Amino acid sequence: MTIGRISFEIDAEGENIMQEAKFRGKRVDNGDWHYGFYREFTMPDCWKHEAYRDGVNYYIDAKGTNESHLVIPETVGQYIQTINGYEIYVGDIVKAYKYGDTETEPFINKIVFENGTYWFGHWTWIEFLQTFRCIEVVGNIYDKNNS
């Protein structure tokens, strides 16, 4: 069984503070988003015929409930941070303006996790937070109307 990563946040003093492990993924049965803790479960040989893919099922378990849903693994994204009231996840499409630029078009890019860090275009997450303002989630790479 694989358990999701724990992400960290830097506080004002530059100290790491642990952040809740939270994920979202689209349900296999109806395509709705489901939020909670992510896990992968390798099915025993006698049940592999019931597995979603390659003998593995991918679940998101809702916090504080017994509710667990099979999700499409390609749609799973980890929660990163809440900015301006928007919960931001890997796979989100984000619009933001550079600090000091009043006449430029916004930058629009997807949030990815690569090489051990989160990225907005060619900016790491920390660079992104230091460089941009007016941050807004405008969609995600998984829903047809947003890609």
Short mmCIF file of C-alpha atoms in Angstrom, two decimals:
data_model
loop_
_atom_site.label_atom_id
_atom_site.label_comp_id
_atom_site.label_asym_id
_atom_site.label_seq_id
_atom_site.Cartn_x
_atom_site.Cartn_y
_atom_site.Cartn_z
CA MET A 1 0.00 0.00 0.00
CA THR A 2 1.29 3.46 -0.86
CA ILE A 3 0.38 6.40 1.34
CA GLY A 4 0.32 9.97 0.01
CA ARG A 5 3.12 12.46 0.67
CA ILE A 6 3.00 14.99 3.46
CA SER A 7 3.67 18.52 2.27
CA PHE A 8 5.17 21.33 4.30
CA GLU A 9 4.68 25.05 4.53
CA ILE A 10 7.18 27.71 5.60
CA ASP A 11 5.98 30.10 8.32
CA ALA A 12 6.98 33.76 8.68
CA GLU A 13 10.11 32.82 10.66
CA GLY A 14 11.27 30.41 7.95
CA GLU A 15 10.37 27.31 9.96
CA ASN A 16 8.71 24.27 8.42
CA ILE A 17 5.21 23.62 9.70
CA MET A 18 3.43 20.39 8.88
CA GLN A 19 0.42 20.69 6.64
CA GLU A 20 -2.51 18.33 6.42
CA ALA A 21 -2.13 15.62 3.77
CA LYS A 22 -5.14 16.32 1.57
CA PHE A 23 -5.87 15.19 -1.97
CA ARG A 24 -8.62 15.29 -4.53
CA GLY A 25 -9.46 12.93 -7.37
CA LYS A 26 -12.31 12.28 -9.79
CA ARG A 27 -14.50 9.34 -8.86
CA VAL A 28 -14.53 6.38 -11.24
CA ASP A 29 -18.29 5.84 -10.87
CA ASN A 30 -19.58 9.35 -11.62
CA GLY A 31 -16.68 11.75 -12.35
CA ASP A 32 -17.39 13.96 -9.32
CA TRP A 33 -14.48 15.36 -7.31
CA HIS A 34 -13.80 13.65 -3.99
CA TYR A 35 -11.52 15.15 -1.30
CA GLY A 36 -9.55 13.50 1.49
CA PHE A 37 -6.60 11.18 2.04
CA TYR A 38 -5.15 9.29 -0.95
CA ARG A 39 -4.15 5.64 -0.91
CA GLU A 40 -3.28 2.93 -3.39
CA PHE A 41 -4.24 -0.65 -2.61
CA THR A 42 -2.73 -3.64 -4.41
CA MET A 43 -5.42 -6.26 -4.73
CA PRO A 44 -4.74 -9.86 -3.65
CA ASP A 45 -4.33 -12.25 -6.60
CA CYS A 46 -7.81 -13.71 -6.12
CA TRP A 47 -9.38 -10.21 -6.44
CA LYS A 48 -7.21 -8.73 -9.23
CA HIS A 49 -10.12 -9.03 -11.67
CA GLU A 50 -11.91 -6.39 -9.56
CA ALA A 51 -9.01 -3.94 -9.62
CA TYR A 52 -9.23 -0.63 -11.46
CA ARG A 53 -5.87 -0.98 -13.22
CA ASP A 54 -2.93 -3.42 -13.14
CA GLY A 55 -4.12 -5.05 -9.94
CA VAL A 56 -4.26 -1.74 -8.05
CA ASN A 57 -7.18 0.31 -6.79
CA TYR A 58 -6.78 4.04 -6.06
CA TYR A 59 -8.90 5.56 -3.28
CA ILE A 60 -9.58 8.85 -1.60
CA ASP A 61 -10.96 8.53 1.91
CA ALA A 62 -13.01 11.42 3.30
CA LYS A 63 -11.66 12.78 6.58
CA GLY A 64 -13.63 11.80 9.66
CA THR A 65 -15.98 9.40 7.82
CA ASN A 66 -16.04 5.86 6.53
CA GLU A 67 -16.61 7.22 3.03
CA SER A 68 -14.04 5.98 0.52
CA HIS A 69 -14.23 6.27 -3.27
CA LEU A 70 -12.34 4.66 -6.11
CA VAL A 71 -10.72 7.48 -8.13
CA ILE A 72 -9.02 7.84 -11.50
CA PRO A 73 -5.30 7.97 -10.58
CA GLU A 74 -4.37 10.51 -13.29
CA THR A 75 -6.72 13.05 -11.69
CA VAL A 76 -5.28 12.83 -8.18
CA GLY A 77 -3.71 16.10 -7.03
CA GLN A 78 -2.26 17.07 -3.68
CA TYR A 79 -3.48 20.15 -1.82
CA ILE A 80 -0.73 22.75 -1.62
CA GLN A 81 -2.06 25.88 0.03
CA THR A 82 -5.07 28.21 0.33
CA ILE A 83 -4.46 31.64 -1.22
CA ASN A 84 -7.11 34.38 -1.47
CA GLY A 85 -9.75 31.84 -0.45
CA TYR A 86 -8.80 29.35 -3.20
CA GLU A 87 -7.62 25.87 -2.28
CA ILE A 88 -4.80 25.13 -4.72
CA TYR A 89 -4.07 21.56 -5.85
CA VAL A 90 -1.59 20.00 -8.25
CA GLY A 91 -3.30 20.11 -11.65
CA ASP A 92 -5.02 23.45 -11.08
CA ILE A 93 -4.78 26.21 -13.66
CA VAL A 94 -3.89 29.45 -11.90
CA LYS A 95 -4.02 33.07 -13.05
CA ALA A 96 -1.71 35.58 -11.36
CA TYR A 97 -0.11 38.99 -11.89
CA LYS A 98 3.52 39.84 -11.19
CA TYR A 99 4.17 42.25 -8.32
CA GLY A 100 4.88 45.73 -9.66
CA ASP A 101 3.39 45.06 -13.11
CA THR A 102 0.23 47.11 -13.59
CA GLU A 103 -0.06 47.00 -17.37
CA THR A 104 0.76 43.40 -18.27
CA GLU A 105 -1.51 40.49 -18.99
CA PRO A 106 -1.83 37.88 -16.24
CA PHE A 107 0.29 34.76 -16.27
CA ILE A 108 -1.82 31.62 -16.59
CA ASN A 109 -0.24 28.25 -15.98
CA LYS A 110 -0.86 24.85 -14.44
CA ILE A 111 0.51 23.73 -11.09
CA VAL A 112 2.70 20.62 -11.32
CA PHE A 113 4.88 18.57 -8.98
CA GLU A 114 8.23 17.73 -10.56
CA ASN A 115 11.77 17.16 -9.30
CA GLY A 116 10.61 17.22 -5.68
CA THR A 117 8.84 20.58 -5.72
CA TYR A 118 5.72 22.40 -6.95
CA TRP A 119 5.96 24.58 -10.07
CA PHE A 120 3.99 27.38 -11.75
CA GLY A 121 5.54 27.55 -15.21
CA HIS A 122 9.30 27.90 -14.64
CA TRP A 123 8.88 29.32 -11.11
CA THR A 124 9.18 27.07 -8.06
CA TRP A 125 6.35 27.41 -5.53
CA ILE A 126 8.41 29.67 -3.25
CA GLU A 127 9.45 31.86 -6.22
CA PHE A 128 5.82 31.96 -7.35
CA LEU A 129 4.64 33.21 -3.94
CA GLN A 130 7.38 35.86 -3.89
CA THR A 131 6.78 37.00 -7.49
CA PHE A 132 3.01 37.01 -7.98
CA ARG A 133 -0.10 38.67 -6.54
CA CYS A 134 -3.86 38.44 -7.19
CA ILE A 135 -3.66 34.67 -7.42
CA GLU A 136 -6.82 32.93 -8.63
CA VAL A 137 -7.69 29.34 -9.57
CA VAL A 138 -9.42 29.46 -12.97
CA GLY A 139 -9.76 25.74 -13.65
CA ASN A 140 -7.84 22.49 -13.76
CA ILE A 141 -6.27 20.24 -16.38
CA TYR A 142 -8.81 17.44 -15.88
CA ASP A 143 -12.17 19.07 -16.60
CA LYS A 144 -12.90 19.46 -20.32
CA ASN A 145 -13.90 23.13 -20.13
CA ASN A 146 -10.69 24.15 -18.36
CA SER A 147 -7.79 22.61 -20.26
#
